[in-house]
Amino acid sequence: MPLVIGVTKEFTPGERRVALVPDVAKKYQGLGAALLLQAGAGASAYYRDEDYGAAELVADASAVLKKADVLLQVQPLSMDDLNELKPGSVLVGLQQPWSSKERIELLRQKGITCFALELLPRISRAQSMDVLSSQAAVAGYECALIAADHSPKFFPMLTYAAGTIRPAKVLVIGAGVAGLQAIATAKRLGAMVSGYDVRPETKEQIESLGAKFVDTGVSAAGTGGYARELTDDEKRQQAEKLGKAIAECDALITTAAIPGKKAPVIVSAEMVARMKPGSVVVDMAAETGGNVAGTMAGEKTWVGETLIIGPTNIPSRMPVHASEMYAKNLFNFISPFIKDGALALDWEDEVLAGACLTHAGEVRHAGVKQALGL
């Protein structure tokens, strides 16, 4: 029997992405795998059932969960859905590994081999599998569009019969993948863009996109490509200089996040109060608490004369390309271990081993075990 790769509709309300797109489906079939899809799995991302070619279609998600040898998903499965997985099967996708001890315990008890792609080692070989980066690129692009859409000002300079309109000033805080994409998009829209990050090595990246780097004199270079948490003295110095830049901008986009932890609050209520009337804030970190005081996840909130927007599940707003990028990431991760229609996992592979959450009745990831007390 060939390896059965399964995909269902996403169970999370409002999730429009799908873990497998037709072009990638053909690649799995080329490796000898059989595909089992719930009918309509790709409909919210505008992929039709017939686009998946020879994939077997079933009406019920339960049939996929019970039969699939490998299940590809975007959002974590619920406890009920996990209970329906075939014992010993393989689960691949985003798992939010720090969010639910109970879910991980169930995966362990059922003997599920679960790969959480949030745990991918931050090495060059894993870049083509990095779902966090691909989806962050979507989020950064979308946040720049959200800011432009809600701003009462033109982003680009505009010359008209009576004179000239000056371009809007946009400040992006955080220069990871999402922040750099937001900077590039706001710049393409014609705004005057500044960027800030506590990691000094990002200065060159920000300036390479034509933006100005806001230098606060604080460095928080951390490990694995992420920023470390700042000391109290560093936070005060950062706040003083960053507050001046925030007061001058028309649109502020914040993108700072620490995996597995609450988002750092970078923009205080006092900073928001000093912003221009009609200014717009788009807080990309809203789902994990927000970078801005006053952010409410999933809401648009007026604080004085400033509009604070806390969008959630941002990549789902662009389901076609977000799904395509995500599906390719998953394929690049799992396909090296599919040979002649069978799955042969190589536990000597540092990427595979590093992303493993549970296997053979054990929680394999040391960091998650420590964080959740497992």
CSV table of C-alpha atoms in Angstrom, one decimal:
chain,number,residue,atom,x,y,z
A,1,MET,CA,0.0,0.0,0.0
A,2,PRO,CA,1.4,3.4,-0.9
A,3,LEU,CA,1.8,6.1,1.7
A,4,VAL,CA,-1.5,8.0,2.2
A,5,ILE,CA,-1.1,11.8,2.7
A,6,GLY,CA,-4.3,13.4,4.0
A,7,VAL,CA,-5.6,16.9,4.0
A,8,THR,CA,-8.8,18.2,5.5
A,9,LYS,CA,-10.6,21.5,5.6
A,10,GLU,CA,-9.1,23.6,8.3
A,11,PHE,CA,-11.1,23.4,11.5
A,12,THR,CA,-10.3,26.8,13.0
A,13,PRO,CA,-13.0,29.4,12.3
A,14,GLY,CA,-11.9,32.0,9.7
A,15,GLU,CA,-8.9,30.0,8.5
A,16,ARG,CA,-8.8,30.1,4.7
A,17,ARG,CA,-5.5,28.6,4.0
A,18,VAL,CA,-5.0,24.9,3.0
A,19,ALA,CA,-1.9,22.8,3.6
A,20,LEU,CA,-1.8,21.3,0.1
A,21,VAL,CA,-2.2,23.1,-3.3
A,22,PRO,CA,-2.6,21.3,-6.7
A,23,ASP,CA,0.9,21.9,-8.0
A,24,VAL,CA,2.5,20.5,-4.8
A,25,ALA,CA,-0.1,17.6,-4.9
A,26,LYS,CA,1.4,16.5,-8.2
A,27,LYS,CA,4.9,16.4,-6.6
A,28,TYR,CA,3.7,14.0,-3.8
A,29,GLN,CA,2.1,11.8,-6.4
A,30,GLY,CA,5.4,11.8,-8.4
A,31,LEU,CA,7.0,10.3,-5.3
A,32,GLY,CA,4.5,7.5,-5.2
A,33,ALA,CA,2.3,8.7,-2.5
A,34,ALA,CA,-1.5,8.6,-2.6
A,35,LEU,CA,-3.5,11.7,-1.7
A,36,LEU,CA,-6.7,11.7,0.4
A,37,LEU,CA,-8.6,15.0,0.6
A,38,GLN,CA,-11.8,16.1,2.2
A,39,ALA,CA,-14.0,17.5,-0.5
A,40,GLY,CA,-13.7,21.3,-0.5
A,41,ALA,CA,-10.4,21.3,1.5
A,42,GLY,CA,-9.0,24.0,-0.8
A,43,ALA,CA,-12.2,25.9,-1.6
A,44,SER,CA,-11.6,28.8,0.8
A,45,ALA,CA,-8.2,29.4,-0.9
A,46,TYR,CA,-9.9,29.2,-4.3
A,47,TYR,CA,-8.6,25.7,-5.2
A,48,ARG,CA,-11.2,23.4,-6.7
A,49,ASP,CA,-11.4,19.7,-6.0
A,50,GLU,CA,-10.9,18.8,-9.6
A,51,ASP,CA,-7.6,20.8,-9.6
A,52,TYR,CA,-6.1,18.0,-7.4
A,53,GLY,CA,-6.2,15.5,-10.2
A,54,ALA,CA,-6.0,11.8,-9.0
A,55,ALA,CA,-6.5,12.6,-5.3
A,56,GLU,CA,-9.2,10.6,-3.6
A,57,LEU,CA,-12.0,12.8,-2.3
A,58,VAL,CA,-14.1,12.0,0.8
A,59,ALA,CA,-17.0,14.1,2.2
A,60,ASP,CA,-16.1,13.6,5.9
A,61,ALA,CA,-13.0,14.9,7.7
A,62,SER,CA,-13.1,12.0,10.0
A,63,ALA,CA,-12.4,9.6,7.1
A,64,VAL,CA,-9.2,11.5,6.4
A,65,LEU,CA,-8.1,11.6,10.0
A,66,LYS,CA,-8.6,7.8,10.5
A,67,LYS,CA,-6.9,6.7,7.3
A,68,ALA,CA,-4.0,9.1,6.6
A,69,ASP,CA,-0.5,7.9,7.3
A,70,VAL,CA,0.7,11.6,7.1
A,71,LEU,CA,-1.7,14.4,7.8
A,72,LEU,CA,-0.8,17.9,6.6
A,73,GLN,CA,-2.5,20.8,8.4
A,74,VAL,CA,-2.2,24.6,8.9
A,75,GLN,CA,-3.7,25.2,12.4
A,76,PRO,CA,-3.4,22.8,15.3
A,77,LEU,CA,-6.0,20.1,15.6
A,78,SER,CA,-8.5,20.1,18.4
A,79,MET,CA,-8.5,17.4,21.1
A,80,ASP,CA,-11.5,15.7,19.4
A,81,ASP,CA,-9.7,15.7,16.0
A,82,LEU,CA,-6.5,14.4,17.5
A,83,ASN,CA,-8.4,11.5,19.0
A,84,GLU,CA,-9.5,10.4,15.5
A,85,LEU,CA,-5.9,10.2,14.1
A,86,LYS,CA,-4.7,6.8,13.3
A,87,PRO,CA,-2.3,5.6,16.0
A,88,GLY,CA,1.3,5.9,14.9
A,89,SER,CA,0.5,8.3,12.1
A,90,VAL,CA,2.5,11.4,11.3
A,91,LEU,CA,1.3,15.0,11.8
A,92,VAL,CA,3.0,17.9,10.1
A,93,GLY,CA,2.3,21.6,10.4
A,94,LEU,CA,2.0,24.5,12.8
A,95,GLN,CA,1.3,23.1,16.3
A,96,GLN,CA,1.6,26.1,18.7
A,97,PRO,CA,3.7,23.7,20.9
A,98,TRP,CA,3.9,26.0,23.9
A,99,SER,CA,0.1,26.6,24.1
A,100,SER,CA,-1.4,23.3,25.2
A,101,LYS,CA,0.1,20.7,27.5
A,102,GLU,CA,-3.0,18.5,27.2
A,103,ARG,CA,-2.7,18.4,23.4
A,104,ILE,CA,0.9,17.3,23.5
A,105,GLU,CA,0.1,14.6,26.1
A,106,LEU,CA,-2.6,13.2,23.8
A,107,LEU,CA,-0.2,13.1,20.9
A,108,ARG,CA,2.3,11.2,23.1
A,109,GLN,CA,-0.3,8.8,24.3
A,110,LYS,CA,-1.5,8.0,20.8
A,111,GLY,CA,2.0,7.4,19.5
A,112,ILE,CA,1.7,10.2,17.0
A,113,THR,CA,4.9,11.4,15.3
A,114,CYS,CA,4.3,15.1,15.3
A,115,PHE,CA,6.4,17.7,13.6
A,116,ALA,CA,5.9,21.3,14.8
A,117,LEU,CA,7.4,23.5,12.1
A,118,GLU,CA,7.7,26.4,14.6
A,119,LEU,CA,10.6,24.3,16.0
A,120,LEU,CA,12.7,24.1,12.8
A,121,PRO,CA,16.4,24.8,13.5
A,122,ARG,CA,17.4,28.2,12.3
A,123,ILE,CA,19.9,27.0,9.8
A,124,SER,CA,20.4,27.8,6.1
A,125,ARG,CA,19.3,24.3,5.0
A,126,ALA,CA,15.9,24.7,6.6
A,127,GLN,CA,15.1,28.1,5.0
A,128,SER,CA,13.0,26.4,2.2
A,129,MET,CA,10.9,24.7,4.9
A,130,ASP,CA,10.5,27.8,7.1
A,131,VAL,CA,6.7,28.3,7.4
A,132,LEU,CA,7.2,31.1,10.0
A,133,SER,CA,9.2,33.1,7.5
A,134,SER,CA,6.9,32.5,4.5
A,135,GLN,CA,3.8,33.4,6.4
A,136,ALA,CA,5.5,36.4,8.1
A,137,ALA,CA,6.2,37.7,4.6
A,138,VAL,CA,2.5,37.6,3.8
A,139,ALA,CA,1.7,39.2,7.1
A,140,GLY,CA,4.1,42.1,6.6
A,141,TYR,CA,2.7,42.8,3.2
A,142,GLU,CA,-0.8,42.7,4.4
A,143,CYS,CA,-0.1,45.0,7.4
A,144,ALA,CA,1.3,47.7,5.1
A,145,LEU,CA,-1.8,47.5,3.0
A,146,ILE,CA,-4.0,47.7,6.2
A,147,ALA,CA,-2.1,50.8,7.3
A,148,ALA,CA,-2.5,52.5,3.9
A,149,ASP,CA,-6.2,51.6,3.7
A,150,HIS,CA,-7.0,53.1,7.1
A,151,SER,CA,-4.7,56.2,6.9
A,152,PRO,CA,-6.5,59.5,6.1
A,153,LYS,CA,-3.4,60.5,4.1
A,154,PHE,CA,-2.0,59.4,0.7
A,155,PHE,CA,1.1,57.2,1.2
A,156,PRO,CA,2.9,58.6,-1.9
A,157,MET,CA,3.7,62.1,-2.8
A,158,LEU,CA,1.0,63.5,-5.0
A,159,THR,CA,1.3,66.5,-7.3
A,160,TYR,CA,-1.9,68.1,-8.5
A,161,ALA,CA,-3.1,71.4,-10.0
A,162,ALA,CA,-3.0,73.4,-6.8
A,163,GLY,CA,0.3,72.1,-5.4
A,164,THR,CA,2.0,69.1,-3.9
A,165,ILE,CA,0.9,66.6,-1.2
A,166,ARG,CA,3.7,65.4,0.9
A,167,PRO,CA,4.1,61.6,1.4
A,168,ALA,CA,2.9,59.9,4.6
A,169,LYS,CA,5.6,58.9,7.2
A,170,VAL,CA,5.5,55.2,8.1
A,171,LEU,CA,7.5,53.7,11.0
A,172,VAL,CA,8.0,49.9,11.2
A,173,ILE,CA,9.1,48.4,14.5
A,174,GLY,CA,10.8,45.0,14.1
A,175,ALA,CA,12.9,44.1,11.2
A,176,GLY,CA,12.5,40.4,10.9
A,177,VAL,CA,10.9,38.9,7.8
A,178,ALA,CA,7.5,40.5,8.5
A,179,GLY,CA,9.0,43.9,9.3
A,180,LEU,CA,11.2,44.0,6.3
A,181,GLN,CA,8.3,43.0,4.0
A,182,ALA,CA,6.2,45.8,5.6
A,183,ILE,CA,9.0,48.3,5.0
A,184,ALA,CA,9.4,47.2,1.4
A,185,THR,CA,5.7,47.4,0.7
A,186,ALA,CA,5.2,50.8,2.4
A,187,LYS,CA,8.2,52.0,0.4
A,188,ARG,CA,6.7,50.7,-2.9
A,189,LEU,CA,3.5,52.5,-2.0
A,190,GLY,CA,5.5,55.7,-1.9
A,191,ALA,CA,5.6,56.5,1.8
A,192,MET,CA,8.6,57.9,3.6
A,193,VAL,CA,9.6,54.9,5.7
A,194,SER,CA,11.7,54.4,8.8
A,195,GLY,CA,12.5,51.1,10.5
A,196,TYR,CA,13.6,50.1,14.0
A,197,ASP,CA,14.9,47.0,15.5
A,198,VAL,CA,16.9,46.3,18.7
A,199,ARG,CA,19.3,44.1,16.7
A,200,PRO,CA,22.0,46.3,15.3
A,201,GLU,CA,22.7,44.0,12.3
A,202,THR,CA,19.3,45.0,10.9
A,203,LYS,CA,20.4,48.6,10.2
A,204,GLU,CA,22.0,47.6,6.9
A,205,GLN,CA,18.9,45.5,5.9
A,206,ILE,CA,16.5,48.4,6.6
A,207,GLU,CA,18.6,50.9,4.7
A,208,SER,CA,19.0,48.5,1.8
A,209,LEU,CA,15.2,48.8,1.3
A,210,GLY,CA,15.5,52.6,1.1
A,211,ALA,CA,14.2,53.3,4.6
A,212,LYS,CA,15.9,55.2,7.4
A,213,PHE,CA,17.1,53.4,10.5
A,214,VAL,CA,16.0,54.7,13.9
A,215,ASP,CA,19.0,54.4,16.2
A,216,THR,CA,18.2,54.4,19.9
A,217,GLY,CA,21.6,53.2,21.0
A,218,VAL,CA,20.2,49.9,22.4
A,219,SER,CA,21.3,46.5,21.2
A,220,ALA,CA,19.4,43.3,22.0
A,221,ALA,CA,21.0,40.8,19.7
A,222,GLY,CA,19.9,37.3,20.8
A,223,THR,CA,20.4,33.8,19.7
A,224,GLY,CA,18.9,31.9,16.8
A,225,GLY,CA,18.1,35.1,14.9
A,226,TYR,CA,15.8,36.4,17.6
A,227,ALA,CA,16.0,39.4,19.9
A,228,ARG,CA,16.6,39.0,23.6
A,229,GLU,CA,14.5,40.7,26.2
A,230,LEU,CA,15.7,44.2,27.2
A,231,THR,CA,16.8,45.3,30.7
A,232,ASP,CA,14.8,48.0,32.5
A,233,ASP,CA,17.5,50.6,31.8
A,234,GLU,CA,17.6,49.6,28.1
A,235,LYS,CA,13.8,49.9,27.9
A,236,ARG,CA,13.9,53.4,29.3
A,237,GLN,CA,16.6,54.5,26.8
A,238,GLN,CA,14.7,52.8,23.9
A,239,ALA,CA,11.4,54.4,24.9
A,240,GLU,CA,12.8,58.0,25.0
A,241,LYS,CA,14.3,57.9,21.5
A,242,LEU,CA,11.7,55.7,19.9
A,243,GLY,CA,8.9,57.8,21.3
A,244,LYS,CA,10.2,60.8,19.3
A,245,ALA,CA,10.1,58.8,16.1
A,246,ILE,CA,6.6,57.5,16.8
A,247,ALA,CA,5.3,61.0,17.5
A,248,GLU,CA,6.4,62.0,14.0
A,249,CYS,CA,4.9,59.2,12.0
A,250,ASP,CA,1.5,59.0,10.3
A,251,ALA,CA,1.3,55.2,10.4
A,252,LEU,CA,3.0,52.8,12.8
A,253,ILE,CA,3.4,49.0,12.1
A,254,THR,CA,4.8,46.8,14.9
A,255,THR,CA,6.0,43.3,14.3
A,256,ALA,CA,8.0,42.3,17.4
A,257,ALA,CA,7.4,38.8,18.7
A,258,ILE,CA,9.3,36.2,20.9
A,259,PRO,CA,8.4,32.6,20.1
A,260,GLY,CA,6.4,30.9,22.9
A,261,LYS,CA,6.2,34.1,24.9
A,262,LYS,CA,3.9,37.1,25.3
A,263,ALA,CA,4.7,39.9,22.8
A,264,PRO,CA,6.9,42.7,24.3
A,265,VAL,CA,5.0,46.0,24.9
A,266,ILE,CA,7.2,48.5,23.1
A,267,VAL,CA,4.8,51.4,22.5
A,268,SER,CA,3.3,52.8,25.7
A,269,ALA,CA,0.1,54.6,26.2
A,270,GLU,CA,2.1,57.8,26.6
A,271,MET,CA,3.7,57.3,23.2
A,272,VAL,CA,0.3,56.7,21.6
A,273,ALA,CA,-1.0,59.9,23.2
A,274,ARG,CA,1.7,61.8,21.5
A,275,MET,CA,0.9,60.6,18.0
A,276,LYS,CA,-0.6,62.9,15.4
A,277,PRO,CA,-4.4,63.2,15.1
A,278,GLY,CA,-5.6,60.6,12.5
A,279,SER,CA,-2.5,58.4,12.8
A,280,VAL,CA,-2.9,54.7,12.4
A,281,VAL,CA,-1.3,51.8,14.3
A,282,VAL,CA,-1.2,48.2,13.0
A,283,ASP,CA,-0.1,45.8,15.7
A,284,MET,CA,0.9,42.6,14.0
A,285,ALA,CA,1.6,41.0,17.4
A,286,ALA,CA,-2.0,41.4,18.6
A,287,GLU,CA,-2.6,37.7,18.9
A,288,THR,CA,0.1,37.3,21.6
A,289,GLY,CA,-0.7,40.4,23.6
A,290,GLY,CA,0.4,43.2,21.3
A,291,ASN,CA,3.4,45.5,21.1
A,292,VAL,CA,1.2,48.6,21.7
A,293,ALA,CA,-0.7,49.6,24.8
A,294,GLY,CA,-4.4,49.6,23.9
A,295,THR,CA,-4.2,46.9,21.2
A,296,MET,CA,-7.2,44.5,21.3
A,297,ALA,CA,-6.8,41.4,19.2
A,298,GLY,CA,-9.2,41.3,16.3
A,299,GLU,CA,-10.5,44.8,17.0
A,300,LYS,CA,-10.1,48.4,15.8
A,301,THR,CA,-9.8,50.7,18.8
A,302,TRP,CA,-9.7,54.5,18.9
A,303,VAL,CA,-7.3,55.8,21.6
A,304,GLY,CA,-7.9,59.5,21.5
A,305,GLU,CA,-7.5,60.4,17.8
A,306,THR,CA,-5.3,57.4,17.0
A,307,LEU,CA,-6.7,54.2,15.5
A,308,ILE,CA,-5.1,51.0,16.8
A,309,ILE,CA,-5.8,47.9,14.7
A,310,GLY,CA,-5.1,44.4,16.0
A,311,PRO,CA,-5.4,42.1,13.1
A,312,THR,CA,-5.4,38.3,13.7
A,313,ASN,CA,-4.4,35.4,11.5
A,314,ILE,CA,-3.1,37.8,8.9
A,315,PRO,CA,-1.8,35.3,6.4
A,316,SER,CA,-5.3,33.9,6.0
A,317,ARG,CA,-6.3,37.2,4.4
A,318,MET,CA,-4.2,36.2,1.3
A,319,PRO,CA,-5.1,32.5,1.1
A,320,VAL,CA,-4.0,31.7,-2.4
A,321,HIS,CA,-0.3,32.7,-2.2
A,322,ALA,CA,-0.1,32.0,1.6
A,323,SER,CA,-1.3,28.4,0.9
A,324,GLU,CA,1.1,28.0,-2.0
A,325,MET,CA,4.1,29.1,0.1
A,326,TYR,CA,3.0,27.0,3.1
A,327,ALA,CA,2.4,23.9,1.0
A,328,LYS,CA,5.9,24.2,-0.6
A,329,ASN,CA,7.5,24.6,2.8
A,330,LEU,CA,5.8,21.4,4.0
A,331,PHE,CA,6.8,19.5,0.9
A,332,ASN,CA,10.4,20.6,1.2
A,333,PHE,CA,10.4,19.3,4.8
A,334,ILE,CA,8.8,15.9,4.4
A,335,SER,CA,9.5,14.9,0.8
A,336,PRO,CA,13.2,13.9,1.3
A,337,PHE,CA,11.9,11.1,3.5
A,338,ILE,CA,9.4,9.7,0.9
A,339,LYS,CA,11.0,7.0,-1.2
A,340,ASP,CA,9.1,4.7,-3.6
A,341,GLY,CA,5.8,5.6,-2.0
A,342,ALA,CA,6.9,4.9,1.6
A,343,LEU,CA,8.0,7.1,4.5
A,344,ALA,CA,11.5,6.5,5.8
A,345,LEU,CA,12.3,9.1,8.6
A,346,ASP,CA,16.0,9.7,9.1
A,347,TRP,CA,16.5,10.6,12.8
A,348,GLU,CA,20.1,11.6,12.1
A,349,ASP,CA,18.8,14.5,10.1
A,350,GLU,CA,19.1,17.6,12.3
A,351,VAL,CA,16.2,19.4,10.7
A,352,LEU,CA,13.8,16.5,11.1
A,353,ALA,CA,15.0,15.7,14.6
A,354,GLY,CA,14.9,19.4,15.6
A,355,ALA,CA,11.3,19.9,14.5
A,356,CYS,CA,10.0,16.7,16.2
A,357,LEU,CA,7.6,17.4,19.0
A,358,THR,CA,6.5,13.8,19.8
A,359,HIS,CA,7.5,10.3,18.6
A,360,ALA,CA,7.1,6.8,19.8
A,361,GLY,CA,5.2,7.8,22.9
A,362,GLU,CA,7.7,10.4,23.9
A,363,VAL,CA,7.9,14.2,23.9
A,364,ARG,CA,11.1,14.7,21.9
A,365,HIS,CA,11.7,18.5,22.1
A,366,ALA,CA,13.7,19.4,25.2
A,367,GLY,CA,12.7,23.1,25.1
A,368,VAL,CA,8.9,22.3,25.0
A,369,LYS,CA,9.3,19.7,27.7
A,370,GLN,CA,11.0,22.2,30.0
A,371,ALA,CA,8.6,25.1,29.2
A,372,LEU,CA,5.5,22.9,29.9
A,373,GLY,CA,6.9,20.8,32.7
A,374,LEU,CA,6.5,17.5,30.8
